[in-house]
GROMACS .gro file of C-alpha atoms in nm:
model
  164
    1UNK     CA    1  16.804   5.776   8.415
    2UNK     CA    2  16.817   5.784   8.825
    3UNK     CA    3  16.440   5.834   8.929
    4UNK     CA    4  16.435   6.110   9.172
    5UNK     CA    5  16.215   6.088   9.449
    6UNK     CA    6  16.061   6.417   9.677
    7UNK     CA    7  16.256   6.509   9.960
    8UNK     CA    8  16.041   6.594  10.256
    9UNK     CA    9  16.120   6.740  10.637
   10UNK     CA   10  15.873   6.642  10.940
   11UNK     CA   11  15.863   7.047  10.993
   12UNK     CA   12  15.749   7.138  10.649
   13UNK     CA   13  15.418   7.342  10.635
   14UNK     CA   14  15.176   7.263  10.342
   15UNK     CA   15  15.313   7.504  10.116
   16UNK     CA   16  15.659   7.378  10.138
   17UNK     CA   17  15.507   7.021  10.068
   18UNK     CA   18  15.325   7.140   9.730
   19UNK     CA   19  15.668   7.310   9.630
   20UNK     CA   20  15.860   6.987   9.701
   21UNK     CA   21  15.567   6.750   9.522
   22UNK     CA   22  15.574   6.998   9.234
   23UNK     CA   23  15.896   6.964   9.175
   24UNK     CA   24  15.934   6.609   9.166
   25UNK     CA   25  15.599   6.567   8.924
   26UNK     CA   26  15.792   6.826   8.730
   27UNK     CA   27  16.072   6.640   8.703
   28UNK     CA   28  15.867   6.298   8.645
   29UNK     CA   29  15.531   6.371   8.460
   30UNK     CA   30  15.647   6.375   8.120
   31UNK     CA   31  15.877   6.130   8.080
   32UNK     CA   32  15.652   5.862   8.227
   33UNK     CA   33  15.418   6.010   8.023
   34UNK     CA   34  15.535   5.938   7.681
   35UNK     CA   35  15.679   5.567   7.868
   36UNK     CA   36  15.321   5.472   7.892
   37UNK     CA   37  15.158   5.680   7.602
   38UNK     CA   38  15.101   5.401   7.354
   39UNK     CA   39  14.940   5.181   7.648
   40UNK     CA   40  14.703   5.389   7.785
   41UNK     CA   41  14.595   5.550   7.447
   42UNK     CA   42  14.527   5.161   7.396
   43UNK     CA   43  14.391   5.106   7.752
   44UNK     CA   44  14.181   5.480   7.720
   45UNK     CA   45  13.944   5.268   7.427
   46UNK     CA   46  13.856   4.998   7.658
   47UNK     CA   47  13.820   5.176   8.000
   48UNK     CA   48  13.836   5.591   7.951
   49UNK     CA   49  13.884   5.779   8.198
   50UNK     CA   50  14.010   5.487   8.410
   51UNK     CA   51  14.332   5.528   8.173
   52UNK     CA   52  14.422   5.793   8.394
   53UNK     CA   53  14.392   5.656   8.658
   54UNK     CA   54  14.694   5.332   8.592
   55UNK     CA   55  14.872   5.676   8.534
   56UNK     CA   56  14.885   5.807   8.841
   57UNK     CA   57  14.925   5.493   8.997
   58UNK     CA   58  15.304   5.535   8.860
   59UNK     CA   59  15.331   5.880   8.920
   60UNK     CA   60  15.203   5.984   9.235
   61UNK     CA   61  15.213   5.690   9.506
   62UNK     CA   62  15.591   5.790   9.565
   63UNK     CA   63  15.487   6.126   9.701
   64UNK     CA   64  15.270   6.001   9.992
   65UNK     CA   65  15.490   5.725  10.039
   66UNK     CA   66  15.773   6.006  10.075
   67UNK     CA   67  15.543   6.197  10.295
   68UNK     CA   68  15.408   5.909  10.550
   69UNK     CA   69  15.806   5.775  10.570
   70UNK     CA   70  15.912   6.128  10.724
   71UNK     CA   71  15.601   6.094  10.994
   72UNK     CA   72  15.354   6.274  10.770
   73UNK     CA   73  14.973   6.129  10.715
   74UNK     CA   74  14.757   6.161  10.386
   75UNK     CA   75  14.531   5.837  10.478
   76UNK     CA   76  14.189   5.817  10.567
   77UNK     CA   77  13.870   5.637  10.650
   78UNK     CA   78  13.736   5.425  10.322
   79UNK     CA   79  13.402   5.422  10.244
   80UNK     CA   80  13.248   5.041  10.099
   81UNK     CA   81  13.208   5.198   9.760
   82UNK     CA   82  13.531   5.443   9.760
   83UNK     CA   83  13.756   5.421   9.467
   84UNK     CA   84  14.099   5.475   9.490
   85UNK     CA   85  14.399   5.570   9.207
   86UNK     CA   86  14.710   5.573   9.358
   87UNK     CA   87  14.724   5.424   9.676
   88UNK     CA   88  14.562   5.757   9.823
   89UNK     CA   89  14.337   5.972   9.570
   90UNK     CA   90  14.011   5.898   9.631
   91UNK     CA   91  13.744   6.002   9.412
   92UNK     CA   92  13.426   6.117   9.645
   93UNK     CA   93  13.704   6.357   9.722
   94UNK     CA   94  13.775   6.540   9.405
   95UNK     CA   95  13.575   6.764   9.175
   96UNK     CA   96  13.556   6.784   8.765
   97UNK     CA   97  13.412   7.078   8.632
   98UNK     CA   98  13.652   7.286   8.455
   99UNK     CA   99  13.773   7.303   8.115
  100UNK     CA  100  13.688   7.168   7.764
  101UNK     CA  101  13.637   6.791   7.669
  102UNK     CA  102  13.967   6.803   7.546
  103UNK     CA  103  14.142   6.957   7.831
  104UNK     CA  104  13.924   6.887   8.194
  105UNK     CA  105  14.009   6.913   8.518
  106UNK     CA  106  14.015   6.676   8.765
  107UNK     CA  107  14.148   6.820   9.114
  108UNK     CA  108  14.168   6.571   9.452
  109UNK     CA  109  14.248   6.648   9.783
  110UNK     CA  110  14.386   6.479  10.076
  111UNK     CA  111  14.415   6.630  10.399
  112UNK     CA  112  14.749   6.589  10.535
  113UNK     CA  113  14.836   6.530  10.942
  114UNK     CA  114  15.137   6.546  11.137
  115UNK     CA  115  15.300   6.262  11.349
  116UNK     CA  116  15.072   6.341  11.614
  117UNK     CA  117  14.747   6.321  11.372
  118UNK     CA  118  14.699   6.692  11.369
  119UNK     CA  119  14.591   6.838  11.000
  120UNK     CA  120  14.818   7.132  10.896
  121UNK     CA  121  14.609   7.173  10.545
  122UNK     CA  122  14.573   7.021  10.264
  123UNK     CA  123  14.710   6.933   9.899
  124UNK     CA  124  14.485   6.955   9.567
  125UNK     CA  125  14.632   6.717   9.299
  126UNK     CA  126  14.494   6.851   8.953
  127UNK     CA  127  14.504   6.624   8.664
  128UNK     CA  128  14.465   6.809   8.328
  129UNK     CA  129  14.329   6.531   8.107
  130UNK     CA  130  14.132   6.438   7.775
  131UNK     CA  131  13.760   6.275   7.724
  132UNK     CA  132  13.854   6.242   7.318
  133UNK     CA  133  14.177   6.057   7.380
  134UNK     CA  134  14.438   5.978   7.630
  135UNK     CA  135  14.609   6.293   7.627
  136UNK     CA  136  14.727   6.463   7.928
  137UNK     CA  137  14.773   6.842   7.783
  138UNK     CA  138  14.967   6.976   8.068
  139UNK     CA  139  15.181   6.905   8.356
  140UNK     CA  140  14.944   6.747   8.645
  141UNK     CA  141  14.975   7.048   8.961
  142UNK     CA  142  15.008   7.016   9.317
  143UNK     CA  143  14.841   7.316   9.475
  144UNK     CA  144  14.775   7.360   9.881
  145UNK     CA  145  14.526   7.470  10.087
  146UNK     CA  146  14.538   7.572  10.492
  147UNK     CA  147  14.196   7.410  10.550
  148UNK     CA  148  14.064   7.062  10.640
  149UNK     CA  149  13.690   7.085  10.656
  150UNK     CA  150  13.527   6.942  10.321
  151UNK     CA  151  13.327   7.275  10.209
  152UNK     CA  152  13.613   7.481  10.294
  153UNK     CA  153  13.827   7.265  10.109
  154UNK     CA  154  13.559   7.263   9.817
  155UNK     CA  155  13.520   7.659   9.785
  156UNK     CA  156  13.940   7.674   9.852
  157UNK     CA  157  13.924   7.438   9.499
  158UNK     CA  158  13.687   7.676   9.319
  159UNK     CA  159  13.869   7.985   9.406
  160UNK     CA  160  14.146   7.839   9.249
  161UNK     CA  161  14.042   7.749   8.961
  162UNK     CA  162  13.849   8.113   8.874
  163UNK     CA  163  14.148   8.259   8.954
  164UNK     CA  164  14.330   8.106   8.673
   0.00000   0.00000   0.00000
């Protein structure tokens, strides 16, 4: 099967990009999914949460890639200690606090800049994943937000998620 591969314009607002990304995980997520199930259930009882993680290092790398070929920008500034999954998630920028051990939330977001380095918002990758096992229960969602600034970003995430 042909892997498909998001489709983006250098006039796109945010919203636009979180429809195109979303489509494309859509397409992707569960297929590479059960691909690497048996591995990362293995690789989940040596490193965790880390498991994830080698995940999205297949799945999600092709979006920004996608998005920084047609003039877009999702990079920025790493800290000494940051940790990336990837090639762009970066964990001081995400937040964990929703759900049950056995279906948590993990959202991260990158601020994304046009050709000229302007920010026109930002996109919140959530990963729906286990802390029992490697499972991930649902499909991972690309949501976006108009703001750049950290705490608006943060209280953008958490309006989000108690409106679900």
């Amino acid at each position: 099967m042909k892997k498909r591969f998001p489709i983006f314009r250098q006039d796109m607002a945010i919203e636009e990009i979180s429809e195109v990304a979303n489509s494309y995980i859509k397409s992707e997520w569960r297929s590479l999914y059960e691909s690497m199930h048996e591995q990362l259930t293995a690789a989940f009882v040596e490193i965790e949460d880390a498991a994830y993680g080698l995940y999205l290092d297949q799945l999600m790398p092709c979006i920004f890639e996608q998005l920084e070929n047609t003039g877009f920008s999702a990079r920025e500034k790493l800290e000494e200690n940051d940790f990336v999954i990837a090639k762009r998630l970066i964990f001081r920028n995400s937040l964990e606090k929703w759900g049950t051990e056995d279906n948590r939330s993990r959202i991260f977001w990158n601020v994304i800049y046009d050709k000229q380095g302007n920010p026109i918002g930002t996109i919140l990758t959530e990963i729906p994943h286990s802390h029992l096992k490697f499972d991930i229960p649902s499909v991972p969602v690309i949501y976006s937000l108009q703001e750049n600034l950290k705490e608006r970003i943060v209280q953008g995430i958490k309006e989000i998620k108690e409106s679900v």
